[in-house]
Amino acid sequence: MDTNGPGELGKPFKVNKSLLTPEEKLEFEEGWRINNFNEFVSNKISVQRTLLDYRDKQCLTVKYSNNLPEVSVVITFHNEAWSVLLRSIYSILNRTPPSLLKEVILVDDFSTMEHLKGPLEEFLIRFKKVKLIRAPRRQGLTRGRILGYKAAVGEIVVFLDSHIECTEGWVEPLIDPIAKNWTTVMTPVIDVIDSDTFQYSFLPAETTSVGGFDWSLSFTWHGIPESEKKRRKYQHHLPVRSPTMAGGLFAISRKYFEYLGTYDEGMDIWGGENLEISFRIWMCGGTLLTAPCSHIGHVFRKSPPYSWGSKANVVRNNNVRMAEVWLDEFKEYFYQHINYTLGDYGDVSSRKSLRERLKCRSFDWFLVNVYPELIVPAEALYSGEIRSKTQPLCLESPHRYGDVNKPLKLFYCHGLKGNQVNGYYCRLEKLSLNS
């Protein structure tokens, strides 16, 4: 393969729009409109493009078991771009040892695009390990993944998105810890594939992030806490405990997924399921880890390109279901964010029964033992906003956990929607009486 071709070795491929023909410009604009990423550029890049071996040197010295279990990879898609979907499939097939890959299960969540009908079926005939499941109606991410899980026969199920690229050595760091302990759930390091140029940007093990959340129940990324660094003896390549997962990419024992109650099928389309299963793993006796030696690239886009149809407030309803079942008294902090407009979130009695049956711990236990870094509003000395009456200014602590012994910082908020500065809102969560 020509490593000098467009996008090879993960390099960016840039298009000068002014040099495109009128037909190409229409194709360029249409690709962005339909996908919220640059499909025009993706189509210029080989679906089997080469990537560098990004693993840290320490990762190359790790010895894994010679008897690792087989995996079933489940990919759910809805109206995915042709070249992006094929690149995802090829990256799995080309960079997974055949002895470890039982199957790739594609779950079509009621796509309407013509290229995902007959042309896709015809293309997939050449792959013995690739199966295609068609949902009879729109299922959403959680129910679509359950369809894939039910069809899987591998001992471990790996859930992936349909716009990813697996790198060399991606699978062994995910399945080895699960083979040693079936209640362990693993996530890879999620590298960024630029939505415009499709450049693959690698994150070294030293900069691995862990998942968190805030009281709006939005997923957040954070650096590894010092306590966790000490536990790992500052060996950056070792798996790291993560309070939550992003949700798009993770590996789990098929039997443990069933034991945990799979997904909450009352959740619609997308949103909230990642935090829900993260809380459930930790509170019900499991462990959630990120493997710095496993890298998968993901095309991040600003918003989903598909419609949620007539269903309104899908993410809010999903989050309320989660809060009602798992957050105990702490659900009040989320409800304050949504002004107690809980909406019609459906029946959660079966999920509460699941929690009782599994004898899961309290959410307070989770906050103390898994995510002590999260500031609980009731524990703050003061909360609210401080604003200048004469200038568009506000105060914000520059320190993640509001160290009251360090000075506050003044930010200019003029012209910023929602008074957001460098990704932070101008809000004080903790303030010293001496400040």
mmCIF file of C-alpha atoms in Angstrom, residues 79-361:
data_model
loop_
_atom_site.group_PDB
_atom_site.id
_atom_site.type_symbol
_atom_site.label_atom_id
_atom_site.label_comp_id
_atom_site.label_asym_id
_atom_site.label_seq_id
_atom_site.Cartn_x
_atom_site.Cartn_y
_atom_site.Cartn_z
ATOM 1 C CA ASN A 79 -27.315 6.025 8.295
ATOM 2 C CA GLU A 80 -23.535 5.863 8.553
ATOM 3 C CA ALA A 81 -21.308 7.084 5.723
ATOM 4 C CA TRP A 82 -20.026 4.265 3.478
ATOM 5 C CA SER A 83 -16.292 4.949 3.664
ATOM 6 C CA VAL A 84 -16.335 5.576 7.416
ATOM 7 C CA LEU A 85 -18.256 2.377 8.157
ATOM 8 C CA LEU A 86 -15.972 0.287 5.939
ATOM 9 C CA ARG A 87 -12.870 1.802 7.486
ATOM 10 C CA SER A 88 -14.196 0.827 10.913
ATOM 11 C CA ILE A 89 -14.764 -2.765 9.785
ATOM 12 C CA TYR A 90 -11.423 -3.132 8.034
ATOM 13 C CA SER A 91 -9.516 -1.722 11.018
ATOM 14 C CA ILE A 92 -11.025 -4.455 13.212
ATOM 15 C CA LEU A 93 -10.401 -7.270 10.746
ATOM 16 C CA ASN A 94 -6.874 -6.157 9.858
ATOM 17 C CA ARG A 95 -5.630 -5.372 13.359
ATOM 18 C CA THR A 96 -7.204 -8.109 15.475
ATOM 19 C CA PRO A 97 -5.465 -11.510 15.715
ATOM 20 C CA PRO A 98 -7.747 -14.028 13.932
ATOM 21 C CA SER A 99 -7.485 -16.358 16.921
ATOM 22 C CA LEU A 100 -9.119 -13.690 19.129
ATOM 23 C CA LEU A 101 -11.804 -12.416 16.766
ATOM 24 C CA LYS A 102 -14.885 -14.619 16.809
ATOM 25 C CA GLU A 103 -17.112 -12.271 14.821
ATOM 26 C CA VAL A 104 -18.062 -8.725 13.944
ATOM 27 C CA ILE A 105 -21.784 -8.084 14.349
ATOM 28 C CA LEU A 106 -23.185 -5.059 12.531
ATOM 29 C CA VAL A 107 -26.558 -3.905 13.822
ATOM 30 C CA ASP A 108 -28.353 -1.675 11.348
ATOM 31 C CA ASP A 109 -30.675 0.506 13.402
ATOM 32 C CA PHE A 110 -33.269 0.990 10.664
ATOM 33 C CA SER A 111 -31.099 2.980 8.254
ATOM 34 C CA THR A 112 -32.823 4.604 5.279
ATOM 35 C CA MET A 113 -29.829 5.312 3.032
ATOM 36 C CA GLU A 114 -29.642 3.139 -0.095
ATOM 37 C CA HIS A 115 -25.931 2.330 0.217
ATOM 38 C CA LEU A 116 -26.661 0.568 3.524
ATOM 39 C CA LYS A 117 -29.171 -1.811 1.967
ATOM 40 C CA GLY A 118 -28.315 -4.059 -1.017
ATOM 41 C CA PRO A 119 -24.815 -2.605 -1.641
ATOM 42 C CA LEU A 120 -23.754 -3.254 1.959
ATOM 43 C CA GLU A 121 -25.096 -6.806 1.942
ATOM 44 C CA GLU A 122 -23.279 -7.528 -1.295
ATOM 45 C CA PHE A 123 -20.042 -6.067 0.035
ATOM 46 C CA LEU A 124 -20.141 -8.069 3.272
ATOM 47 C CA ILE A 125 -20.463 -11.429 1.501
ATOM 48 C CA ARG A 126 -16.642 -11.573 1.241
ATOM 49 C CA PHE A 127 -16.192 -11.587 5.032
ATOM 50 C CA LYS A 128 -16.897 -14.864 6.824
ATOM 51 C CA LYS A 129 -16.693 -13.299 10.283
ATOM 52 C CA VAL A 130 -18.971 -10.311 9.635
ATOM 53 C CA LYS A 131 -22.713 -10.643 10.344
ATOM 54 C CA LEU A 132 -25.425 -8.091 9.588
ATOM 55 C CA ILE A 133 -28.568 -7.729 11.713
ATOM 56 C CA ARG A 134 -31.409 -5.482 10.584
ATOM 57 C CA ALA A 135 -33.648 -3.841 13.197
ATOM 58 C CA PRO A 136 -37.293 -3.860 12.032
ATOM 59 C CA ARG A 137 -37.786 -0.334 13.401
ATOM 60 C CA ARG A 138 -35.699 2.402 15.043
ATOM 61 C CA GLN A 139 -34.273 1.015 18.275
ATOM 62 C CA GLY A 140 -31.709 3.568 19.450
ATOM 63 C CA LEU A 141 -28.244 2.794 20.761
ATOM 64 C CA THR A 142 -29.098 0.777 23.861
ATOM 65 C CA ARG A 143 -31.725 -1.513 22.351
ATOM 66 C CA GLY A 144 -29.674 -1.844 19.167
ATOM 67 C CA ARG A 145 -26.686 -3.014 21.181
ATOM 68 C CA ILE A 146 -28.857 -5.504 23.028
ATOM 69 C CA LEU A 147 -29.771 -7.002 19.640
ATOM 70 C CA GLY A 148 -26.070 -7.418 18.908
ATOM 71 C CA TYR A 149 -25.332 -8.861 22.337
ATOM 72 C CA LYS A 150 -28.092 -11.462 21.955
ATOM 73 C CA ALA A 151 -26.560 -12.621 18.667
ATOM 74 C CA ALA A 152 -23.001 -12.712 20.030
ATOM 75 C CA VAL A 153 -21.306 -16.008 20.859
ATOM 76 C CA GLY A 154 -17.858 -14.757 21.897
ATOM 77 C CA GLU A 155 -16.950 -14.923 25.568
ATOM 78 C CA ILE A 156 -16.274 -11.190 25.578
ATOM 79 C CA VAL A 157 -18.379 -8.556 23.822
ATOM 80 C CA VAL A 158 -16.689 -5.387 22.584
ATOM 81 C CA PHE A 159 -19.066 -2.543 21.778
ATOM 82 C CA LEU A 160 -17.726 -0.025 19.259
ATOM 83 C CA ASP A 161 -19.108 2.937 17.332
ATOM 84 C CA SER A 162 -19.393 2.902 13.540
ATOM 85 C CA HIS A 163 -16.916 5.748 12.927
ATOM 86 C CA ILE A 164 -13.757 4.432 14.556
ATOM 87 C CA GLU A 165 -10.340 3.023 13.668
ATOM 88 C CA CYS A 166 -8.694 0.328 15.772
ATOM 89 C CA THR A 167 -4.901 0.482 16.008
ATOM 90 C CA GLU A 168 -2.295 -2.250 16.276
ATOM 91 C CA GLY A 169 -2.508 -4.164 19.556
ATOM 92 C CA TRP A 170 -5.848 -2.678 20.545
ATOM 93 C CA VAL A 171 -7.647 -5.821 21.715
ATOM 94 C CA GLU A 172 -5.273 -7.722 24.037
ATOM 95 C CA PRO A 173 -5.094 -4.975 26.715
ATOM 96 C CA LEU A 174 -8.908 -4.988 26.845
ATOM 97 C CA ILE A 175 -9.556 -8.699 27.170
ATOM 98 C CA ASP A 176 -6.602 -9.820 29.329
ATOM 99 C CA PRO A 177 -7.910 -8.136 32.540
ATOM 100 C CA ILE A 178 -11.412 -9.517 31.858
ATOM 101 C CA ALA A 179 -9.989 -13.005 31.408
ATOM 102 C CA LYS A 180 -8.465 -12.678 34.888
ATOM 103 C CA ASN A 181 -11.626 -11.271 36.501
ATOM 104 C CA TRP A 182 -15.012 -11.539 34.787
ATOM 105 C CA THR A 183 -16.410 -8.523 36.690
ATOM 106 C CA THR A 184 -13.845 -6.188 35.141
ATOM 107 C CA VAL A 185 -15.035 -3.872 32.359
ATOM 108 C CA MET A 186 -12.442 -2.275 30.087
ATOM 109 C CA THR A 187 -12.358 0.838 27.933
ATOM 110 C CA PRO A 188 -9.616 1.861 25.485
ATOM 111 C CA VAL A 189 -7.947 5.227 25.180
ATOM 112 C CA ILE A 190 -10.155 7.098 22.716
ATOM 113 C CA ASP A 191 -8.007 9.066 20.304
ATOM 114 C CA VAL A 192 -9.422 11.869 18.170
ATOM 115 C CA ILE A 193 -9.951 11.518 14.436
ATOM 116 C CA ASP A 194 -10.483 15.044 13.168
ATOM 117 C CA SER A 195 -13.946 15.466 11.673
ATOM 118 C CA ASP A 196 -12.599 17.738 8.914
ATOM 119 C CA THR A 197 -9.190 16.341 7.872
ATOM 120 C CA PHE A 198 -9.474 12.814 9.373
ATOM 121 C CA GLN A 199 -6.095 13.251 11.032
ATOM 122 C CA TYR A 200 -5.480 10.617 13.703
ATOM 123 C CA SER A 201 -4.226 12.327 16.879
ATOM 124 C CA PHE A 202 -2.608 9.953 19.344
ATOM 125 C CA LEU A 203 -2.679 10.361 23.137
ATOM 126 C CA PRO A 204 0.378 8.912 24.939
ATOM 127 C CA ALA A 205 -0.173 6.752 28.011
ATOM 128 C CA GLU A 206 1.147 9.492 30.287
ATOM 129 C CA THR A 207 -1.773 11.760 29.310
ATOM 130 C CA THR A 208 -4.529 9.161 29.729
ATOM 131 C CA SER A 209 -7.749 10.673 31.057
ATOM 132 C CA VAL A 210 -10.469 9.117 33.174
ATOM 133 C CA GLY A 211 -14.197 9.693 32.954
ATOM 134 C CA GLY A 212 -16.274 11.702 35.373
ATOM 135 C CA PHE A 213 -19.537 13.630 35.352
ATOM 136 C CA ASP A 214 -21.101 16.798 36.691
ATOM 137 C CA TRP A 215 -24.438 17.375 38.357
ATOM 138 C CA SER A 216 -26.161 18.040 35.041
ATOM 139 C CA LEU A 217 -25.270 14.369 34.463
ATOM 140 C CA SER A 218 -23.018 15.234 31.562
ATOM 141 C CA PHE A 219 -19.962 13.071 30.991
ATOM 142 C CA THR A 220 -16.613 14.817 31.572
ATOM 143 C CA TRP A 221 -12.927 13.970 31.065
ATOM 144 C CA HIS A 222 -10.346 14.470 33.822
ATOM 145 C CA GLY A 223 -6.708 13.793 34.501
ATOM 146 C CA ILE A 224 -5.805 10.790 36.606
ATOM 147 C CA PRO A 225 -6.051 11.685 40.340
ATOM 148 C CA GLU A 226 -2.828 11.608 42.330
ATOM 149 C CA SER A 227 -4.143 8.788 44.514
ATOM 150 C CA GLU A 228 -4.638 6.603 41.441
ATOM 151 C CA LYS A 229 -1.193 7.475 40.124
ATOM 152 C CA LYS A 230 0.297 6.321 43.414
ATOM 153 C CA ARG A 231 -1.732 3.105 43.357
ATOM 154 C CA ARG A 232 -0.251 2.325 39.932
ATOM 155 C CA LYS A 233 3.224 3.291 41.195
ATOM 156 C CA TYR A 234 3.420 5.916 38.432
ATOM 157 C CA GLN A 235 3.581 3.236 35.731
ATOM 158 C CA HIS A 236 1.642 4.994 32.988
ATOM 159 C CA HIS A 237 0.941 1.890 30.909
ATOM 160 C CA LEU A 238 -1.008 0.040 33.615
ATOM 161 C CA PRO A 239 -4.833 -0.014 33.569
ATOM 162 C CA VAL A 240 -6.359 2.901 35.453
ATOM 163 C CA ARG A 241 -9.580 3.034 37.485
ATOM 164 C CA SER A 242 -12.169 5.287 35.840
ATOM 165 C CA PRO A 243 -15.358 6.448 37.613
ATOM 166 C CA THR A 244 -17.323 6.534 34.344
ATOM 167 C CA MET A 245 -16.957 5.657 30.687
ATOM 168 C CA ALA A 246 -17.721 7.656 27.553
ATOM 169 C CA GLY A 247 -19.877 4.706 26.536
ATOM 170 C CA GLY A 248 -19.164 4.330 22.838
ATOM 171 C CA LEU A 249 -16.282 1.882 23.192
ATOM 172 C CA PHE A 250 -15.903 -0.775 25.876
ATOM 173 C CA ALA A 251 -15.327 -4.495 26.453
ATOM 174 C CA ILE A 252 -17.279 -6.662 28.878
ATOM 175 C CA SER A 253 -17.752 -10.348 29.604
ATOM 176 C CA ARG A 254 -20.915 -11.496 27.838
ATOM 177 C CA LYS A 255 -22.019 -13.331 30.990
ATOM 178 C CA TYR A 256 -21.264 -10.340 33.209
ATOM 179 C CA PHE A 257 -23.205 -8.031 30.876
ATOM 180 C CA GLU A 258 -26.187 -10.338 31.314
ATOM 181 C CA TYR A 259 -25.647 -10.599 35.065
ATOM 182 C CA LEU A 260 -25.652 -6.792 35.355
ATOM 183 C CA GLY A 261 -28.942 -6.529 33.479
ATOM 184 C CA THR A 262 -27.520 -5.440 30.087
ATOM 185 C CA TYR A 263 -28.904 -1.962 29.267
ATOM 186 C CA ASP A 264 -32.008 -0.220 30.524
ATOM 187 C CA GLU A 265 -34.309 -0.827 27.546
ATOM 188 C CA GLY A 266 -36.506 2.032 28.719
ATOM 189 C CA MET A 267 -33.820 4.467 27.567
ATOM 190 C CA ASP A 268 -34.469 5.931 24.101
ATOM 191 C CA ILE A 269 -32.076 6.586 21.208
ATOM 192 C CA TRP A 270 -28.900 7.848 22.918
ATOM 193 C CA GLY A 271 -27.725 9.633 26.067
ATOM 194 C CA GLY A 272 -27.259 8.718 29.721
ATOM 195 C CA GLU A 273 -26.661 5.012 29.155
ATOM 196 C CA ASN A 274 -22.901 5.455 29.602
ATOM 197 C CA LEU A 275 -23.195 6.908 33.114
ATOM 198 C CA GLU A 276 -25.937 4.467 34.059
ATOM 199 C CA ILE A 277 -23.876 1.392 33.254
ATOM 200 C CA SER A 278 -20.781 2.974 34.861
ATOM 201 C CA PHE A 279 -22.598 3.498 38.163
ATOM 202 C CA ARG A 280 -24.049 0.008 37.933
ATOM 203 C CA ILE A 281 -20.637 -1.601 37.374
ATOM 204 C CA TRP A 282 -19.053 0.066 40.394
ATOM 205 C CA MET A 283 -22.019 -0.079 42.758
ATOM 206 C CA CYS A 284 -22.821 -3.721 41.979
ATOM 207 C CA GLY A 285 -19.390 -5.215 42.613
ATOM 208 C CA GLY A 286 -17.524 -4.645 39.360
ATOM 209 C CA THR A 287 -14.503 -2.590 38.320
ATOM 210 C CA LEU A 288 -14.233 -0.142 35.423
ATOM 211 C CA LEU A 289 -10.740 0.339 33.996
ATOM 212 C CA THR A 290 -9.141 2.166 31.067
ATOM 213 C CA ALA A 291 -6.261 0.466 29.238
ATOM 214 C CA PRO A 292 -3.596 3.012 28.214
ATOM 215 C CA CYS A 293 -2.099 0.401 25.864
ATOM 216 C CA SER A 294 -5.314 0.059 23.843
ATOM 217 C CA HIS A 295 -5.983 2.833 21.331
ATOM 218 C CA ILE A 296 -9.034 3.358 19.151
ATOM 219 C CA GLY A 297 -9.593 6.503 17.125
ATOM 220 C CA HIS A 298 -13.055 8.057 17.040
ATOM 221 C CA VAL A 299 -14.553 10.709 14.772
ATOM 222 C CA PHE A 300 -15.931 13.306 17.167
ATOM 223 C CA ARG A 301 -18.607 15.618 15.842
ATOM 224 C CA LYS A 302 -20.355 18.542 17.477
ATOM 225 C CA SER A 303 -23.826 17.011 17.319
ATOM 226 C CA PRO A 304 -25.536 13.853 16.050
ATOM 227 C CA PRO A 305 -26.607 14.167 12.401
ATOM 228 C CA TYR A 306 -29.804 12.161 12.822
ATOM 229 C CA SER A 307 -33.250 13.144 14.038
ATOM 230 C CA TRP A 308 -34.831 11.787 17.210
ATOM 231 C CA GLY A 309 -38.210 11.963 15.504
ATOM 232 C CA SER A 310 -41.238 12.955 17.534
ATOM 233 C CA LYS A 311 -39.626 12.049 20.848
ATOM 234 C CA ALA A 312 -38.752 15.138 22.859
ATOM 235 C CA ASN A 313 -36.324 15.510 25.749
ATOM 236 C CA VAL A 314 -34.798 12.081 25.140
ATOM 237 C CA VAL A 315 -31.572 12.724 27.053
ATOM 238 C CA ARG A 316 -33.412 14.311 29.983
ATOM 239 C CA ASN A 317 -35.809 11.383 30.248
ATOM 240 C CA ASN A 318 -32.934 8.904 30.111
ATOM 241 C CA ASN A 319 -31.097 10.788 32.831
ATOM 242 C CA VAL A 320 -34.179 10.929 35.042
ATOM 243 C CA ARG A 321 -34.564 7.159 34.733
ATOM 244 C CA MET A 322 -30.950 6.787 35.811
ATOM 245 C CA ALA A 323 -31.327 9.257 38.685
ATOM 246 C CA GLU A 324 -34.459 7.567 40.002
ATOM 247 C CA VAL A 325 -32.758 4.175 40.149
ATOM 248 C CA TRP A 326 -29.132 4.895 41.076
ATOM 249 C CA LEU A 327 -28.559 8.341 42.578
ATOM 250 C CA ASP A 328 -30.514 7.969 45.831
ATOM 251 C CA GLU A 329 -30.850 11.323 47.618
ATOM 252 C CA PHE A 330 -28.203 12.875 45.346
ATOM 253 C CA LYS A 331 -30.716 12.955 42.500
ATOM 254 C CA GLU A 332 -31.919 16.286 43.916
ATOM 255 C CA TYR A 333 -28.802 18.035 42.561
ATOM 256 C CA PHE A 334 -29.645 16.913 39.028
ATOM 257 C CA TYR A 335 -33.299 17.813 39.443
ATOM 258 C CA GLN A 336 -32.273 21.336 40.423
ATOM 259 C CA HIS A 337 -30.512 21.602 37.052
ATOM 260 C CA ILE A 338 -33.685 20.689 35.184
ATOM 261 C CA ASN A 339 -35.978 22.737 37.438
ATOM 262 C CA TYR A 340 -37.683 19.562 38.608
ATOM 263 C CA THR A 341 -39.279 19.029 35.183
ATOM 264 C CA LEU A 342 -38.967 15.244 35.302
ATOM 265 C CA GLY A 343 -41.299 14.586 32.388
ATOM 266 C CA ASP A 344 -42.602 11.157 31.428
ATOM 267 C CA TYR A 345 -39.617 8.913 32.066
ATOM 268 C CA GLY A 346 -41.563 5.656 32.157
ATOM 269 C CA ASP A 347 -41.649 2.761 34.601
ATOM 270 C CA VAL A 348 -38.354 2.068 36.413
ATOM 271 C CA SER A 349 -39.649 -0.558 38.843
ATOM 272 C CA SER A 350 -37.846 -3.415 37.072
ATOM 273 C CA ARG A 351 -34.537 -1.526 37.246
ATOM 274 C CA LYS A 352 -35.019 -0.847 40.949
ATOM 275 C CA SER A 353 -35.729 -4.540 41.433
ATOM 276 C CA LEU A 354 -32.506 -5.320 39.560
ATOM 277 C CA ARG A 355 -30.542 -3.095 41.923
ATOM 278 C CA GLU A 356 -32.101 -4.794 44.929
ATOM 279 C CA ARG A 357 -31.478 -8.257 43.508
ATOM 280 C CA LEU A 358 -27.806 -7.511 42.831
ATOM 281 C CA LYS A 359 -27.415 -6.042 46.337
ATOM 282 C CA CYS A 360 -25.752 -2.943 44.953
ATOM 283 C CA ARG A 361 -24.099 -0.334 47.152
#
